[in-house]
PDB file of C-alpha atoms in Angstrom:
ATOM      1  CA  UNK A 264       3.173  33.192  -6.953  1.00  0.00           C
ATOM      2  CA  UNK A 265       6.927  32.585  -6.976  1.00  0.00           C
ATOM      3  CA  UNK A 266       7.838  29.136  -7.884  1.00  0.00           C
ATOM      4  CA  UNK A 267      10.545  26.579  -9.688  1.00  0.00           C
ATOM      5  CA  UNK A 268       8.963  24.799 -12.440  1.00  0.00           C
ATOM      6  CA  UNK A 269       9.915  21.527 -14.100  1.00  0.00           C
ATOM      7  CA  UNK A 270       8.226  21.396 -17.011  1.00  0.00           C
ATOM      8  CA  UNK A 271       8.685  18.241 -18.332  1.00  0.00           C
ATOM      9  CA  UNK A 272       7.352  15.828 -16.014  1.00  0.00           C
ATOM     10  CA  UNK A 273       8.171  12.469 -17.408  1.00  0.00           C
ATOM     11  CA  UNK A 274      11.040  11.924 -19.951  1.00  0.00           C
ATOM     12  CA  UNK A 275      11.965   8.476 -21.715  1.00  0.00           C
ATOM     13  CA  UNK A 276      14.992   8.289 -23.802  1.00  0.00           C
ATOM     14  CA  UNK A 277      17.091   5.082 -24.860  1.00  0.00           C
ATOM     15  CA  UNK A 278      20.884   4.616 -23.699  1.00  0.00           C
ATOM     16  CA  UNK A 279      23.336   7.088 -25.323  1.00  0.00           C
ATOM     17  CA  UNK A 280      20.789   9.546 -26.165  1.00  0.00           C
ATOM     18  CA  UNK A 281      21.390  13.024 -24.727  1.00  0.00           C
ATOM     19  CA  UNK A 282      19.110  14.536 -21.720  1.00  0.00           C
ATOM     20  CA  UNK A 283      17.929  18.262 -21.131  1.00  0.00           C
ATOM     21  CA  UNK A 284      15.994  18.746 -18.368  1.00  0.00           C
ATOM     22  CA  UNK A 285      14.581  22.266 -17.816  1.00  0.00           C
ATOM     23  CA  UNK A 286      14.442  24.367 -14.678  1.00  0.00           C
ATOM     24  CA  UNK A 287      13.079  27.830 -14.912  1.00  0.00           C
ATOM     25  CA  UNK A 288      12.455  29.786 -11.637  1.00  0.00           C
ATOM     26  CA  UNK A 289      10.471  33.519 -11.007  1.00  0.00           C
ATOM     27  CA  UNK A 290      12.693  34.571  -8.105  1.00  0.00           C
ATOM     28  CA  UNK A 291      14.695  37.977  -8.594  1.00  0.00           C
ATOM     29  CA  UNK A 292      17.661  38.996  -6.991  1.00  0.00           C
ATOM     30  CA  UNK A 293      20.778  36.309  -5.837  1.00  0.00           C
ATOM     31  CA  UNK A 294      19.862  32.807  -6.033  1.00  0.00           C
ATOM     32  CA  UNK A 295      21.590  30.131  -5.079  1.00  0.00           C
ATOM     33  CA  UNK A 296      20.575  26.699  -7.179  1.00  0.00           C
ATOM     34  CA  UNK A 297      20.539  23.023  -6.883  1.00  0.00           C
ATOM     35  CA  UNK A 298      19.892  19.760  -8.713  1.00  0.00           C
ATOM     36  CA  UNK A 299      19.044  16.780  -6.641  1.00  0.00           C
ATOM     37  CA  UNK A 300      18.133  13.326  -7.762  1.00  0.00           C
ATOM     38  CA  UNK A 301      16.597  10.327  -6.353  1.00  0.00           C
ATOM     39  CA  UNK A 302      17.222   6.812  -7.197  1.00  0.00           C
ATOM     40  CA  UNK A 303      14.988   4.540  -7.042  1.00  0.00           C
ATOM     41  CA  UNK A 304      14.636   3.196  -3.380  1.00  0.00           C
ATOM     42  CA  UNK A 305      17.240   5.468  -2.203  1.00  0.00           C
ATOM     43  CA  UNK A 306      17.493   9.093  -0.649  1.00  0.00           C
ATOM     44  CA  UNK A 307      17.389  12.216  -2.322  1.00  0.00           C
ATOM     45  CA  UNK A 308      21.259  13.406  -2.855  1.00  0.00           C
ATOM     46  CA  UNK A 309      22.924  16.491  -4.587  1.00  0.00           C
ATOM     47  CA  UNK A 310      23.657  16.144  -8.360  1.00  0.00           C
ATOM     48  CA  UNK A 311      25.260  19.816  -8.636  1.00  0.00           C
ATOM     49  CA  UNK A 312      25.206  23.388  -7.224  1.00  0.00           C
ATOM     50  CA  UNK A 313      25.584  26.615  -8.455  1.00  0.00           C
ATOM     51  CA  UNK A 314      26.387  29.508  -5.885  1.00  0.00           C
ATOM     52  CA  UNK A 315      28.529  32.238  -8.059  1.00  0.00           C
ATOM     53  CA  UNK A 316      31.105  32.299 -10.869  1.00  0.00           C
ATOM     54  CA  UNK A 317      31.101  30.232 -13.875  1.00  0.00           C
ATOM     55  CA  UNK A 318      27.796  29.932 -14.940  1.00  0.00           C
ATOM     56  CA  UNK A 319      28.176  26.214 -16.285  1.00  0.00           C
ATOM     57  CA  UNK A 320      28.533  23.683 -13.163  1.00  0.00           C
ATOM     58  CA  UNK A 321      29.837  20.490 -13.387  1.00  0.00           C
ATOM     59  CA  UNK A 322      28.239  17.568 -10.966  1.00  0.00           C
ATOM     60  CA  UNK A 323      28.676  14.207 -10.649  1.00  0.00           C
ATOM     61  CA  UNK A 324      28.302  11.209 -13.115  1.00  0.00           C
ATOM     62  CA  UNK A 325      29.074  13.284 -16.195  1.00  0.00           C
ATOM     63  CA  UNK A 326      25.725  15.846 -15.541  1.00  0.00           C
ATOM     64  CA  UNK A 327      26.163  19.397 -15.934  1.00  0.00           C
ATOM     65  CA  UNK A 328      24.008  22.363 -15.730  1.00  0.00           C
ATOM     66  CA  UNK A 329      23.698  26.023 -16.922  1.00  0.00           C
ATOM     67  CA  UNK A 330      22.897  29.283 -15.236  1.00  0.00           C
ATOM     68  CA  UNK A 331      21.253  31.496 -17.884  1.00  0.00           C
ATOM     69  CA  UNK A 332      19.943  34.684 -15.642  1.00  0.00           C
ATOM     70  CA  UNK A 333      18.394  36.446 -18.210  1.00  0.00           C
ATOM     71  CA  UNK A 334      16.159  33.424 -18.739  1.00  0.00           C
ATOM     72  CA  UNK A 335      15.741  32.831 -14.964  1.00  0.00           C
ATOM     73  CA  UNK A 336      16.942  28.830 -16.079  1.00  0.00           C
ATOM     74  CA  UNK A 337      18.819  26.054 -14.811  1.00  0.00           C
ATOM     75  CA  UNK A 338      19.096  23.594 -16.729  1.00  0.00           C
ATOM     76  CA  UNK A 339      20.647  19.922 -16.639  1.00  0.00           C
ATOM     77  CA  UNK A 340      22.042  18.205 -19.255  1.00  0.00           C
ATOM     78  CA  UNK A 341      23.978  15.062 -19.934  1.00  0.00           C
ATOM     79  CA  UNK A 342      25.530  14.234 -23.310  1.00  0.00           C
ATOM     80  CA  UNK A 343      24.861  10.317 -23.407  1.00  0.00           C
ATOM     81  CA  UNK A 344      22.687   8.828 -20.813  1.00  0.00           C
ATOM     82  CA  UNK A 345      22.897   5.607 -19.493  1.00  0.00           C
ATOM     83  CA  UNK A 346      20.145   2.820 -18.013  1.00  0.00           C
ATOM     84  CA  UNK A 347      21.375   3.578 -14.365  1.00  0.00           C
ATOM     85  CA  UNK A 348      20.514   7.424 -14.778  1.00  0.00           C
ATOM     86  CA  UNK A 349      16.594   6.321 -14.266  1.00  0.00           C
ATOM     87  CA  UNK A 350      15.673   8.349 -11.753  1.00  0.00           C
ATOM     88  CA  UNK A 351      13.763  11.367 -10.411  1.00  0.00           C
ATOM     89  CA  UNK A 352      15.167  14.832 -10.982  1.00  0.00           C
ATOM     90  CA  UNK A 353      14.430  17.831  -9.097  1.00  0.00           C
ATOM     91  CA  UNK A 354      15.465  21.836  -9.373  1.00  0.00           C
ATOM     92  CA  UNK A 355      15.771  23.629  -5.950  1.00  0.00           C
ATOM     93  CA  UNK A 356      16.334  27.156  -5.540  1.00  0.00           C
ATOM     94  CA  UNK A 357      17.284  28.986  -2.552  1.00  0.00           C
ATOM     95  CA  UNK A 358      16.066  32.955  -3.227  1.00  0.00           C
ATOM     96  CA  UNK A 359      18.392  34.607  -1.153  1.00  0.00           C
ATOM     97  CA  UNK A 360      16.152  38.033  -1.088  1.00  0.00           C
ATOM     98  CA  UNK A 361      12.741  35.993  -0.426  1.00  0.00           C
ATOM     99  CA  UNK A 362      13.996  33.794   2.538  1.00  0.00           C
ATOM    100  CA  UNK A 363      17.365  33.336   3.462  1.00  0.00           C
ATOM    101  CA  UNK A 364      16.755  29.866   5.170  1.00  0.00           C
ATOM    102  CA  UNK A 365      14.126  28.535   2.548  1.00  0.00           C
ATOM    103  CA  UNK A 366      15.208  26.190  -0.300  1.00  0.00           C
ATOM    104  CA  UNK A 367      11.932  25.883  -2.900  1.00  0.00           C
ATOM    105  CA  UNK A 368      11.769  22.551  -4.965  1.00  0.00           C
ATOM    106  CA  UNK A 369      10.292  22.037  -8.413  1.00  0.00           C
ATOM    107  CA  UNK A 370       7.888  19.006  -8.619  1.00  0.00           C
ATOM    108  CA  UNK A 371      10.183  16.760 -10.084  1.00  0.00           C
ATOM    109  CA  UNK A 372      11.127  15.201 -13.535  1.00  0.00           C
ATOM    110  CA  UNK A 373      10.750  11.419 -13.563  1.00  0.00           C
ATOM    111  CA  UNK A 374      13.281   9.990 -16.222  1.00  0.00           C
ATOM    112  CA  UNK A 375      13.507   6.568 -17.891  1.00  0.00           C
ATOM    113  CA  UNK A 376      16.249   5.200 -20.017  1.00  0.00           C
ATOM    114  CA  UNK A 377      15.551   2.381 -21.769  1.00  0.00           C
ATOM    115  CA  UNK A 378      18.505  -0.373 -22.264  1.00  0.00           C
TER     116      UNK A 378
ATOM    117  CA  UNK B 154      29.808   7.431   9.009  1.00  0.00           C
ATOM    118  CA  UNK B 155      26.023   7.282   9.121  1.00  0.00           C
ATOM    119  CA  UNK B 156      23.751   9.090   7.258  1.00  0.00           C
ATOM    120  CA  UNK B 157      20.675  10.756   8.141  1.00  0.00           C
ATOM    121  CA  UNK B 158      18.105   8.371   9.536  1.00  0.00           C
ATOM    122  CA  UNK B 159      14.555   8.899  10.366  1.00  0.00           C
ATOM    123  CA  UNK B 160      11.703   6.962  12.070  1.00  0.00           C
ATOM    124  CA  UNK B 161       9.388   5.487  12.237  1.00  0.00           C
ATOM    125  CA  UNK B 162       9.819   5.161   8.162  1.00  0.00           C
ATOM    126  CA  UNK B 163       5.892   4.422   7.949  1.00  0.00           C
ATOM    127  CA  UNK B 164       3.322   5.924  10.097  1.00  0.00           C
ATOM    128  CA  UNK B 165      -0.798   5.203   9.918  1.00  0.00           C
ATOM    129  CA  UNK B 166      -2.919   7.558  11.900  1.00  0.00           C
ATOM    130  CA  UNK B 167      -6.081   7.917  12.454  1.00  0.00           C
ATOM    131  CA  UNK B 168      -7.465  11.371  11.960  1.00  0.00           C
ATOM    132  CA  UNK B 169      -7.080  13.564  14.980  1.00  0.00           C
ATOM    133  CA  UNK B 170      -4.106  11.604  16.340  1.00  0.00           C
ATOM    134  CA  UNK B 171      -0.979  13.173  17.590  1.00  0.00           C
ATOM    135  CA  UNK B 172       2.425  12.134  15.897  1.00  0.00           C
ATOM    136  CA  UNK B 173       5.819  12.493  16.358  1.00  0.00           C
ATOM    137  CA  UNK B 174       8.644  11.919  13.871  1.00  0.00           C
ATOM    138  CA  UNK B 175      12.262  11.768  14.870  1.00  0.00           C
ATOM    139  CA  UNK B 176      15.216  12.748  12.732  1.00  0.00           C
ATOM    140  CA  UNK B 177      18.504  11.657  13.628  1.00  0.00           C
ATOM    141  CA  UNK B 178      20.820  14.233  11.582  1.00  0.00           C
ATOM    142  CA  UNK B 179      24.701  13.227  10.591  1.00  0.00           C
ATOM    143  CA  UNK B 180      26.907  14.143  13.850  1.00  0.00           C
ATOM    144  CA  UNK B 181      28.441  17.357  13.674  1.00  0.00           C
ATOM    145  CA  UNK B 182      25.734  18.896  11.171  1.00  0.00           C
ATOM    146  CA  UNK B 183      24.691  22.267  12.593  1.00  0.00           C
ATOM    147  CA  UNK B 184      21.807  23.304  10.101  1.00  0.00           C
ATOM    148  CA  UNK B 185      18.772  20.581   9.873  1.00  0.00           C
ATOM    149  CA  UNK B 186      15.406  21.146   7.857  1.00  0.00           C
ATOM    150  CA  UNK B 187      12.215  19.270   7.162  1.00  0.00           C
ATOM    151  CA  UNK B 188      10.334  19.347   4.233  1.00  0.00           C
ATOM    152  CA  UNK B 189       7.090  17.582   3.382  1.00  0.00           C
ATOM    153  CA  UNK B 190       6.457  15.609   0.332  1.00  0.00           C
ATOM    154  CA  UNK B 191       3.078  15.720  -1.303  1.00  0.00           C
ATOM    155  CA  UNK B 192       2.273  12.584  -3.769  1.00  0.00           C
ATOM    156  CA  UNK B 193       3.896  13.667  -7.372  1.00  0.00           C
ATOM    157  CA  UNK B 194       5.298  16.948  -5.801  1.00  0.00           C
ATOM    158  CA  UNK B 195       8.906  17.995  -4.587  1.00  0.00           C
ATOM    159  CA  UNK B 196       9.731  18.551  -1.269  1.00  0.00           C
ATOM    160  CA  UNK B 197       8.473  21.767   0.592  1.00  0.00           C
ATOM    161  CA  UNK B 198      10.248  23.166   3.170  1.00  0.00           C
ATOM    162  CA  UNK B 199       8.910  23.635   6.700  1.00  0.00           C
ATOM    163  CA  UNK B 200      11.385  24.770   8.971  1.00  0.00           C
ATOM    164  CA  UNK B 201      15.009  25.036   9.321  1.00  0.00           C
ATOM    165  CA  UNK B 202      17.321  24.601  12.725  1.00  0.00           C
ATOM    166  CA  UNK B 203      20.778  25.916  13.016  1.00  0.00           C
ATOM    167  CA  UNK B 204      21.844  23.977  16.135  1.00  0.00           C
ATOM    168  CA  UNK B 205      19.222  24.146  18.890  1.00  0.00           C
ATOM    169  CA  UNK B 206      17.462  27.428  17.524  1.00  0.00           C
ATOM    170  CA  UNK B 207      14.663  27.332  15.148  1.00  0.00           C
ATOM    171  CA  UNK B 208      15.603  30.332  12.582  1.00  0.00           C
ATOM    172  CA  UNK B 209      12.665  29.821  10.285  1.00  0.00           C
ATOM    173  CA  UNK B 210       9.063  27.933  10.629  1.00  0.00           C
ATOM    174  CA  UNK B 211       7.647  30.127   7.769  1.00  0.00           C
ATOM    175  CA  UNK B 212       6.690  26.843   5.782  1.00  0.00           C
ATOM    176  CA  UNK B 213       4.706  25.007   9.077  1.00  0.00           C
ATOM    177  CA  UNK B 214       1.249  24.602   7.401  1.00  0.00           C
ATOM    178  CA  UNK B 215      -0.487  24.909  10.742  1.00  0.00           C
ATOM    179  CA  UNK B 216      -0.465  25.608  14.004  1.00  0.00           C
ATOM    180  CA  UNK B 217      -1.046  22.008  14.421  1.00  0.00           C
ATOM    181  CA  UNK B 218       2.666  21.744  13.471  1.00  0.00           C
ATOM    182  CA  UNK B 219       5.537  21.966  15.460  1.00  0.00           C
ATOM    183  CA  UNK B 220       9.097  20.797  15.612  1.00  0.00           C
ATOM    184  CA  UNK B 221      12.031  21.375  18.166  1.00  0.00           C
ATOM    185  CA  UNK B 222      15.806  20.220  18.210  1.00  0.00           C
ATOM    186  CA  UNK B 223      16.522  20.747  22.057  1.00  0.00           C
ATOM    187  CA  UNK B 224      19.970  19.815  22.282  1.00  0.00           C
ATOM    188  CA  UNK B 225      20.811  20.583  18.366  1.00  0.00           C
ATOM    189  CA  UNK B 226      21.011  17.235  17.575  1.00  0.00           C
ATOM    190  CA  UNK B 227      17.874  15.003  17.188  1.00  0.00           C
ATOM    191  CA  UNK B 228      14.919  17.029  15.941  1.00  0.00           C
ATOM    192  CA  UNK B 229      10.963  15.660  16.475  1.00  0.00           C
ATOM    193  CA  UNK B 230       8.172  17.121  14.173  1.00  0.00           C
ATOM    194  CA  UNK B 231       4.942  16.877  15.666  1.00  0.00           C
ATOM    195  CA  UNK B 232       1.744  16.691  14.157  1.00  0.00           C
ATOM    196  CA  UNK B 233      -1.122  17.384  16.516  1.00  0.00           C
ATOM    197  CA  UNK B 234      -4.886  16.741  15.715  1.00  0.00           C
ATOM    198  CA  UNK B 235      -3.730  15.125  12.153  1.00  0.00           C
ATOM    199  CA  UNK B 236      -5.849  15.417   9.234  1.00  0.00           C
ATOM    200  CA  UNK B 237      -6.154  13.622   5.785  1.00  0.00           C
ATOM    201  CA  UNK B 238      -4.255  16.280   3.971  1.00  0.00           C
ATOM    202  CA  UNK B 239      -1.424  16.059   6.123  1.00  0.00           C
ATOM    203  CA  UNK B 240      -0.738  12.415   4.406  1.00  0.00           C
ATOM    204  CA  UNK B 241       2.539  12.825   2.852  1.00  0.00           C
ATOM    205  CA  UNK B 242       6.428  11.613   3.224  1.00  0.00           C
ATOM    206  CA  UNK B 243       8.134  14.162   5.748  1.00  0.00           C
ATOM    207  CA  UNK B 244      12.469  14.360   4.865  1.00  0.00           C
ATOM    208  CA  UNK B 245      14.624  15.287   7.266  1.00  0.00           C
ATOM    209  CA  UNK B 246      18.002  16.691   5.691  1.00  0.00           C
ATOM    210  CA  UNK B 247      21.036  18.126   7.688  1.00  0.00           C
ATOM    211  CA  UNK B 248      24.267  19.894   6.754  1.00  0.00           C
ATOM    212  CA  UNK B 249      27.215  21.331   8.160  1.00  0.00           C
ATOM    213  CA  UNK B 250      26.063  24.752   7.279  1.00  0.00           C
ATOM    214  CA  UNK B 251      23.186  26.587   5.885  1.00  0.00           C
ATOM    215  CA  UNK B 252      24.612  26.519   2.421  1.00  0.00           C
ATOM    216  CA  UNK B 253      26.809  23.535   2.530  1.00  0.00           C
ATOM    217  CA  UNK B 254      25.322  20.205   0.785  1.00  0.00           C
ATOM    218  CA  UNK B 255      22.156  19.166   2.506  1.00  0.00           C
ATOM    219  CA  UNK B 256      21.814  15.132   3.111  1.00  0.00           C
ATOM    220  CA  UNK B 257      18.527  13.769   3.153  1.00  0.00           C
ATOM    221  CA  UNK B 258      17.333  10.952   5.002  1.00  0.00           C
ATOM    222  CA  UNK B 259      14.992   8.280   3.656  1.00  0.00           C
ATOM    223  CA  UNK B 260      11.729   9.817   5.263  1.00  0.00           C
ATOM    224  CA  UNK B 261       8.795   8.965   7.219  1.00  0.00           C
ATOM    225  CA  UNK B 262       5.637   8.144   4.964  1.00  0.00           C
ATOM    226  CA  UNK B 263       3.145   9.284   6.817  1.00  0.00           C
ATOM    227  CA  UNK B 264      -0.823   8.262   6.051  1.00  0.00           C
ATOM    228  CA  UNK B 265      -3.649   9.714   7.668  1.00  0.00           C
ATOM    229  CA  UNK B 266      -7.148   7.895   7.565  1.00  0.00           C
TER     230      UNK B 266
END
């Protein structure tokens, strides 16, 4: 079955550590890619998105993600995390060949940053 | 302006009961999405509206699920004869267009006993 995989379900880091969260998808063809974040008690909100062009995408709050087409990956990175980055992170894919309207989400990664 | 709002925030239903979940999108947003999020999972697409037209309902899990957006603004997700497996958070998101940034509401947490 087609899917979006986030292999790390729970990540614990100390402040100032570097972060990389994995996202792999199995849809071929043209894809639009997204990372969403849900801070405790808040709504899901967009961190960054990739539609085309430069595969290295910069988002809010110092986050960036790299689209590697050959690896079907869109990993999220941040060089130095802060306690306020504690949240749940979701990768999402809009696979245009399969369903133009549908957005597929991964199961999420909970990030806990220790002060 | 206000964000996406959803009501009720919490709903407890007895098995077999019908429920209606409301979504008020951001004013002027053409696109509206409904998602179901089970515990420990990511959101799963249910259905998509462009204005009042339901362009995609491929994610609705059964014919007990029905969504409408009759005037192209407020949307209602109705679940008939609720089952325990319908227990989840139901999220609504709206955007200016299908490929534009989706703004999510707080969700309705449905518990079916």
